[in-house]
mmCIF file of C-alpha atoms and ligand atoms in Angstrom:
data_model
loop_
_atom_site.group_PDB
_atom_site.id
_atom_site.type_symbol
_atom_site.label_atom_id
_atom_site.label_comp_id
_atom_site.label_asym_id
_atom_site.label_seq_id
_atom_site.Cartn_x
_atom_site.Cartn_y
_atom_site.Cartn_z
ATOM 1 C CA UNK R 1 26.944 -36.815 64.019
ATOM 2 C CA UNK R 2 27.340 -34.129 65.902
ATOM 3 C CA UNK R 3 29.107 -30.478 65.163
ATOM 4 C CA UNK R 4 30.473 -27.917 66.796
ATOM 5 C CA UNK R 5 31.672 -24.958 65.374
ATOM 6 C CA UNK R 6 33.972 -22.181 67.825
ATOM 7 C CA UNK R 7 34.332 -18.547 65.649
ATOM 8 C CA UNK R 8 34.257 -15.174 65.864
ATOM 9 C CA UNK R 9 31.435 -14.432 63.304
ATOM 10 C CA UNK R 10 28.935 -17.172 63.757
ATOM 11 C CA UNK R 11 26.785 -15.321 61.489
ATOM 12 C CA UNK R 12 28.834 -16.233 58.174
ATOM 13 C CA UNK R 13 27.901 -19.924 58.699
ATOM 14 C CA UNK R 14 23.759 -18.904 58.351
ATOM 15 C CA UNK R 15 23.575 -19.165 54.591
ATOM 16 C CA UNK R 16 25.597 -22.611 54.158
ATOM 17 C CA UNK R 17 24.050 -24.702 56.133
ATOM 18 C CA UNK R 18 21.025 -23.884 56.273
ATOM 19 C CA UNK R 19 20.696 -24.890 51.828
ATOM 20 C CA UNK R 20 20.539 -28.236 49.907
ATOM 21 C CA UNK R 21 22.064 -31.450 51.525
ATOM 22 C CA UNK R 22 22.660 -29.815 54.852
ATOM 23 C CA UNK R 23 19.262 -28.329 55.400
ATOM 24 C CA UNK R 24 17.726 -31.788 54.487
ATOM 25 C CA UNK R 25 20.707 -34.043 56.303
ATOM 26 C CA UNK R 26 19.869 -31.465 59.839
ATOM 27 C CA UNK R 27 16.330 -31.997 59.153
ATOM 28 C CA UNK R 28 16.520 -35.346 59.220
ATOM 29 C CA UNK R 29 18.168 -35.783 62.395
ATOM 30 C CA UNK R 30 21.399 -37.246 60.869
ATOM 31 C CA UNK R 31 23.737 -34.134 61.782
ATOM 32 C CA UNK R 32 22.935 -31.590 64.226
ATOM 33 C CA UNK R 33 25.545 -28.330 64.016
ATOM 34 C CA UNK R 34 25.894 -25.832 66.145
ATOM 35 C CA UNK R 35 27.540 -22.567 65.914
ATOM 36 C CA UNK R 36 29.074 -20.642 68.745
ATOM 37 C CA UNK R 37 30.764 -17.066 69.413
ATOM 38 C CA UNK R 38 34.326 -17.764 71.499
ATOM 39 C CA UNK R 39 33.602 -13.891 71.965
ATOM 40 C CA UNK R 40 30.879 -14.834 74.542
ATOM 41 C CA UNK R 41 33.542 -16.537 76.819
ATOM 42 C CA UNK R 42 35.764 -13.361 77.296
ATOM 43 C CA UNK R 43 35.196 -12.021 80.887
ATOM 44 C CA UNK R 44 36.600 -8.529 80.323
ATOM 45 C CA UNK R 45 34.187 -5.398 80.148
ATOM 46 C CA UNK R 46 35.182 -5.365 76.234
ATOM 47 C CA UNK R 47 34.863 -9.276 75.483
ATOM 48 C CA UNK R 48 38.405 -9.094 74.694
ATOM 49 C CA UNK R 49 39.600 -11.871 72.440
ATOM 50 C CA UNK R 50 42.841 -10.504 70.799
ATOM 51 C CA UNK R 51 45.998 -9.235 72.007
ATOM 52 C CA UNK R 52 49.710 -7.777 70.691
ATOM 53 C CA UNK R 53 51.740 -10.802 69.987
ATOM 54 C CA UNK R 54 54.904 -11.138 72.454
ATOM 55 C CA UNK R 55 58.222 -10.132 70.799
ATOM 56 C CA UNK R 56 56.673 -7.512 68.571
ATOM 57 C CA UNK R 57 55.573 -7.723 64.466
ATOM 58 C CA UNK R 58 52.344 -7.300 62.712
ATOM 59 C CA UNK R 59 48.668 -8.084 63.334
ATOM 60 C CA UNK R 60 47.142 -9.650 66.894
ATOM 61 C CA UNK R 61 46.712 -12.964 68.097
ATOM 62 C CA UNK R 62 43.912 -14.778 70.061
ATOM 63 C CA UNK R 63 44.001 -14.937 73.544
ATOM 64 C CA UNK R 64 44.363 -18.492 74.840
ATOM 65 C CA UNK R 65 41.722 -18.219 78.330
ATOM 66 C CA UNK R 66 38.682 -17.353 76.047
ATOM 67 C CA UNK R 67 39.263 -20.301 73.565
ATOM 68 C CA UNK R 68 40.287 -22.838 76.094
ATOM 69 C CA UNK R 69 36.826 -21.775 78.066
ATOM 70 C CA UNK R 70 34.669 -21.595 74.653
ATOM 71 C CA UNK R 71 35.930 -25.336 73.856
ATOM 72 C CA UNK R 72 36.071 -27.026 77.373
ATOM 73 C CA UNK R 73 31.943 -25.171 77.813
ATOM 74 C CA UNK R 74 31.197 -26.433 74.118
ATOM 75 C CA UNK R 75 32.886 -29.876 74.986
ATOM 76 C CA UNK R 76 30.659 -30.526 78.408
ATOM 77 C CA UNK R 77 27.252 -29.838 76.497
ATOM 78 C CA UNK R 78 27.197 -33.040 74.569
ATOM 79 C CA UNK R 79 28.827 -36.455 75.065
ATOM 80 C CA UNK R 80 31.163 -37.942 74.075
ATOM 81 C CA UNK R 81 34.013 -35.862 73.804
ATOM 82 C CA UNK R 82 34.310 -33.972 70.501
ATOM 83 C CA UNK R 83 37.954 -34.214 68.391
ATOM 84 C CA UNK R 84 39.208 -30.263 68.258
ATOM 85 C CA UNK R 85 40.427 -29.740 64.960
ATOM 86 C CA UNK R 86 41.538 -26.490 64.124
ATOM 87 C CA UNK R 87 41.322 -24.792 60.346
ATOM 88 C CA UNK R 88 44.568 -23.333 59.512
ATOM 89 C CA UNK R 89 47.040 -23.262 56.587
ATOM 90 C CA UNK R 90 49.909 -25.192 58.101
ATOM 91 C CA UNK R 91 47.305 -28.076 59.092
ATOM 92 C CA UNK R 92 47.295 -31.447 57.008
ATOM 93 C CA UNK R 93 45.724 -31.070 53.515
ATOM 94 C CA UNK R 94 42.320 -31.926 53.271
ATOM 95 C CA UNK R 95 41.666 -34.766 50.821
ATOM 96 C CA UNK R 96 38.596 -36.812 50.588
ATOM 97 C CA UNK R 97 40.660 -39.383 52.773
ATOM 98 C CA UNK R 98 40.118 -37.519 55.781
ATOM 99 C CA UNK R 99 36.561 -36.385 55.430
ATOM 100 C CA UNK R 100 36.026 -40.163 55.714
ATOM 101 C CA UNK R 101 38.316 -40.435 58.929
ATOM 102 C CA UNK R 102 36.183 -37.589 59.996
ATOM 103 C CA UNK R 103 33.262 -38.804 59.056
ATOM 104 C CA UNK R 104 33.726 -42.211 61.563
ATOM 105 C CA UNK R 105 33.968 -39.596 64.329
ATOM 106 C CA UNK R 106 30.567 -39.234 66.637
ATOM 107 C CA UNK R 107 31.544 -35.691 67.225
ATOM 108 C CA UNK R 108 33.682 -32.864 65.507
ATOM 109 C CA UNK R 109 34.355 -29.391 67.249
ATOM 110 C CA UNK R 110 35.799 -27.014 64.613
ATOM 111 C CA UNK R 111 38.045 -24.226 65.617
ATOM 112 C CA UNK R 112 38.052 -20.934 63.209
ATOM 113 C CA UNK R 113 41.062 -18.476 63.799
ATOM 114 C CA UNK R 114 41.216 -14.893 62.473
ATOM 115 C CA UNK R 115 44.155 -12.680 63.204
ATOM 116 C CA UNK R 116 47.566 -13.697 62.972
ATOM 117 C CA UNK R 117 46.143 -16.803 64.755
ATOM 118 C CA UNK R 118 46.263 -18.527 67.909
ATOM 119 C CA UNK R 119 48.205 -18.642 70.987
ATOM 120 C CA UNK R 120 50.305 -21.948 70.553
ATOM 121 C CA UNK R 121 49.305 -22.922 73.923
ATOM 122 C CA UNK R 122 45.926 -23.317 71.825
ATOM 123 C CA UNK R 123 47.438 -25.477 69.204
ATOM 124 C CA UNK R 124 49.434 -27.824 71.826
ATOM 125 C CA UNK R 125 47.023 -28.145 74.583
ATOM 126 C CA UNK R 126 43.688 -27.998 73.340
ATOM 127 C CA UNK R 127 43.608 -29.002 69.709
ATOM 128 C CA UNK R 128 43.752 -32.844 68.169
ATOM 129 C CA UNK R 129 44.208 -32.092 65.096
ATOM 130 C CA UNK R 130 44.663 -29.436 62.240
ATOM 131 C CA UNK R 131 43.581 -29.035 58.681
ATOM 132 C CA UNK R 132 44.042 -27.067 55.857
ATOM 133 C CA UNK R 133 42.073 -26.542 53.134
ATOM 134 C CA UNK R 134 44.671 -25.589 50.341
ATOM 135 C CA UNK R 135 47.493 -23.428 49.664
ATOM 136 C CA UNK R 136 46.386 -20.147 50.020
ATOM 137 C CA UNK R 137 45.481 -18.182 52.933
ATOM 138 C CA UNK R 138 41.695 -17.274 53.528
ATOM 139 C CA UNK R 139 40.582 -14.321 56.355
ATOM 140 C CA UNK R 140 39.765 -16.910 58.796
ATOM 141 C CA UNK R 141 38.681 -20.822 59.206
ATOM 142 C CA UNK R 142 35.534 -20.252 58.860
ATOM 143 C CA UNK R 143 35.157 -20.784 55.091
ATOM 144 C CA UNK R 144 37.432 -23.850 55.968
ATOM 145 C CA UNK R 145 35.377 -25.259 58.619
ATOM 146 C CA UNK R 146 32.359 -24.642 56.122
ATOM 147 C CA UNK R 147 33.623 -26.845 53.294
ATOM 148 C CA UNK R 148 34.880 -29.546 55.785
ATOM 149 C CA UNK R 149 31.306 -29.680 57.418
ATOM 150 C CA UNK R 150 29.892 -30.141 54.103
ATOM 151 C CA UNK R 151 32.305 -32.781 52.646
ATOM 152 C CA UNK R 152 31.908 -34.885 55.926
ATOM 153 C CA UNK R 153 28.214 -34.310 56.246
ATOM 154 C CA UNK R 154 27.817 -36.180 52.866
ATOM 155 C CA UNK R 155 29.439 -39.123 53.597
ATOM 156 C CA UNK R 156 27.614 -40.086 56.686
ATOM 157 C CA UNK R 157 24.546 -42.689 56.504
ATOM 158 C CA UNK R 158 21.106 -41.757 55.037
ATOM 159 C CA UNK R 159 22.254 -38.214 53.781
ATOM 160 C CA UNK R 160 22.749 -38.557 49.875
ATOM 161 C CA UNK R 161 19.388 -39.925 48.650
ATOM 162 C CA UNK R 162 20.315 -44.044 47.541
ATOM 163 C CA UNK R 163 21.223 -42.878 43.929
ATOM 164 C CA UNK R 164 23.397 -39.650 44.627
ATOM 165 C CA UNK R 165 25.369 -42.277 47.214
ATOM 166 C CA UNK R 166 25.593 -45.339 44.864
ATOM 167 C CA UNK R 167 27.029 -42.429 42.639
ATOM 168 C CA UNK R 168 29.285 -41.783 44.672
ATOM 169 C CA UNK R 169 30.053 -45.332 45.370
ATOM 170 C CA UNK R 170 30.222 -47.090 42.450
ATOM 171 C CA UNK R 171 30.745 -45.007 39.316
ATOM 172 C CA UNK R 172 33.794 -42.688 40.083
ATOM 173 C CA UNK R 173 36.709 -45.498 40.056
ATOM 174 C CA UNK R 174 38.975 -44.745 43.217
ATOM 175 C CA UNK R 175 41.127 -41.704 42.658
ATOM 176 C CA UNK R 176 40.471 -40.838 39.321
ATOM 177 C CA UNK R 177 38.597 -37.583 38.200
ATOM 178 C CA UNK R 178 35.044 -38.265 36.934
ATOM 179 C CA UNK R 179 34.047 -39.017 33.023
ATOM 180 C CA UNK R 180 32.220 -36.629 30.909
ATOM 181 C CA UNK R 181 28.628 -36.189 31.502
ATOM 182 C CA UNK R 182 26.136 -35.567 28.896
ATOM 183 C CA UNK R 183 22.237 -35.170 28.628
ATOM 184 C CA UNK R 184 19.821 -34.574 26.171
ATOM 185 C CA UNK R 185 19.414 -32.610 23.464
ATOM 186 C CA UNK R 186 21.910 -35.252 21.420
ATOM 187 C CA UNK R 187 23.356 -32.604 19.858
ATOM 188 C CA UNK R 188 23.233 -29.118 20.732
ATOM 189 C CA UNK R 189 23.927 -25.986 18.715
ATOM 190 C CA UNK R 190 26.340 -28.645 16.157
ATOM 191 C CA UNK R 191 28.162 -30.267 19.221
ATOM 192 C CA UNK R 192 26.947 -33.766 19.509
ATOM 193 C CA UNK R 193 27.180 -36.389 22.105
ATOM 194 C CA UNK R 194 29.210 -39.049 21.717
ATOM 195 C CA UNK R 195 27.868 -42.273 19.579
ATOM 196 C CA UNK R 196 29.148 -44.471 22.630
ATOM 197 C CA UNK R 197 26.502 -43.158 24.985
ATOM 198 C CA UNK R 198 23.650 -43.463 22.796
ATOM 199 C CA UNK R 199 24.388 -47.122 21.755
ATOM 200 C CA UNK R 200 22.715 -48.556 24.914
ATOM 201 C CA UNK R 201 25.721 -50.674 24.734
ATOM 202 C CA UNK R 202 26.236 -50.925 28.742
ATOM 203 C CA UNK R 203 30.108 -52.786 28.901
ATOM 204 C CA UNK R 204 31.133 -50.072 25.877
ATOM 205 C CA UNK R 205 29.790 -47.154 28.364
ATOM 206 C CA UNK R 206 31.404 -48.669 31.082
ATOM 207 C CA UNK R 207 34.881 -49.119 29.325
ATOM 208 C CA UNK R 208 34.489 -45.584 27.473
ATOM 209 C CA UNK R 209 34.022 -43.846 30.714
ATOM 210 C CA UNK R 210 36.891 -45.660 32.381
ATOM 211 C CA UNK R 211 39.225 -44.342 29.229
ATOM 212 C CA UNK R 212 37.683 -40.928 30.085
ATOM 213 C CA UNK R 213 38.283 -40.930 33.662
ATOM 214 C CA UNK R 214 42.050 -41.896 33.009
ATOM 215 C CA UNK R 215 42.667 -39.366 30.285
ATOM 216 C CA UNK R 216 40.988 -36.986 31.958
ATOM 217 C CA UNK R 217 42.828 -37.829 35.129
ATOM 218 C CA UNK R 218 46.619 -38.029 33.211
ATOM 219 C CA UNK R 219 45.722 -34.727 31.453
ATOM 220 C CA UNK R 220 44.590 -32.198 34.564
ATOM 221 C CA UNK R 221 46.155 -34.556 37.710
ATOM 222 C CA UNK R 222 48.687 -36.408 37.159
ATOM 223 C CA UNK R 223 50.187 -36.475 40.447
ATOM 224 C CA UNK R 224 46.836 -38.711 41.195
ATOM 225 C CA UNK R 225 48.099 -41.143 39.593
ATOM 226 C CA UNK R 226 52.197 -41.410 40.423
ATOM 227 C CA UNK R 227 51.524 -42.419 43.340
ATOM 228 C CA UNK R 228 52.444 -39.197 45.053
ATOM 229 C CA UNK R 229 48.851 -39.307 46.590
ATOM 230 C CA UNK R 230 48.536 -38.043 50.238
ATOM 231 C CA UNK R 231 47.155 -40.988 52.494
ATOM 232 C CA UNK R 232 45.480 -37.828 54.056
HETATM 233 N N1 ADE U 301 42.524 -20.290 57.621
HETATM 234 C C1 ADE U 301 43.104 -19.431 56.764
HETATM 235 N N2 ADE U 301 43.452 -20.039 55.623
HETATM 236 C C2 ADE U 301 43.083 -21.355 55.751
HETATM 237 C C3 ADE U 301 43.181 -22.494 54.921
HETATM 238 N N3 ADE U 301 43.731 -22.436 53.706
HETATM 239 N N4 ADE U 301 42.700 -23.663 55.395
HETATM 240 C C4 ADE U 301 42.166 -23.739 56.625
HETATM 241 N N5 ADE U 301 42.048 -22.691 57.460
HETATM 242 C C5 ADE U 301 42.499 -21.499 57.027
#
């Protein structure tokens, strides 16, 4: 799968994915990601990218020309076409649900505001889709785009090693929050592990952790299990 990812600081996204799972997955050939400055498509003598917003008020906006040129440049260097989905706190609410809808994509392009934001001739004409990554409002997308990269990267084929993805496939029981871990010492500094998971009794384990998961869940989340779940 491919990535693109449209800021203005391309140099925030140099730690992240360059660590762990996403250093390996790129490695591998199984996502390639690359990072681009929208500042490189303003034509002006000062690479303008911001201006006052119409009708007065606080902070600037982003210029529409240099974002519609960054994305329809980015768009013609790879087939197919990529889906533009941009990071932003009134798009949909990422859930797990839609890192696997992204994940069936061949191609993202991720657009990261800062500012006030974009243009809406941005949102309308040149975006597909937009996603938020919680209630709260970060500097920019780019943290956003980060953690969606991530999340979707992990999910695509050959990634995980086979146990981290049978993990991930088999033992967390759909929608509910995971059981309680433990490893050696058995008990540690008077807290002990419980009997359960040291009775090599596999169907107790199993039906133990399933209890756990559903406390767990009905304790910390139980809008997970009314039903009020997002289909994403
Ligand atoms: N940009 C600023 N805040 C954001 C958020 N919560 N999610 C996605 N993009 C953002």
């Amino acid at each position: 799968m491919r990535f693109d990812v449209l800021t203005l600081f391309p140099e925030m996204f140099r730690g992240p994915l360059d660590e762990s799972v996403l250093k390996r997955a790129r490695d591998a050939g199984h996502v390639s990601i690359a990072v681009h400055n929208i500042r490189d498509w303003a034509t002006d003598r000062h690479h303008t990218v911001d201006d006052y917003p119409y009708g007065g008020g606080a902070g600037m906006v982003m210029k529409p020309e240099p974002v519609f040129a960054a994305v329809e440049a980015v768009q013609a260097l790879a087939e197919p076409a990529a889906r533009v989905v941009l990071l932003t706190p009134q798009g949909r609410p990422f859930k797990q649900a839609i890192a696997e809808e992204l994940a069936r994509q061949p191609r993202l392009l991720l657009l990261c505001g800062r500012y006030e934001g974009f243009d809406e001739r941005v949102v309308e004409h040149l975006t597909d889709d937009e996603i938020s990554i919680g209630d709260f409002v970060l500097g920019g997308g780019e943290l956003a785009a980060m953690v969606i990269v991530e999340t979707v990267a992990r999910l695509l084929p050959g990634v995980l090693g086979s146990d981290e993805s049978l993990r991930h496939e088999s033992h967390n029981p759909d929608g509910l929050l995971e059981y309680p871990q433990y490893t050696r010492p058995p008990e540690f500094r008077g807290w002990k592990v419980p009997d359960v998971l040291l009775s090599g009794h596999h169907a107790e384990v199993e039906k133990w952790r399933r209890e756990q998961a559903l406390e767990r869940t009905r304790g910390r989340r139980p809008d997970l299990l009314a039903g009020d779940r997002d289909p994403g």
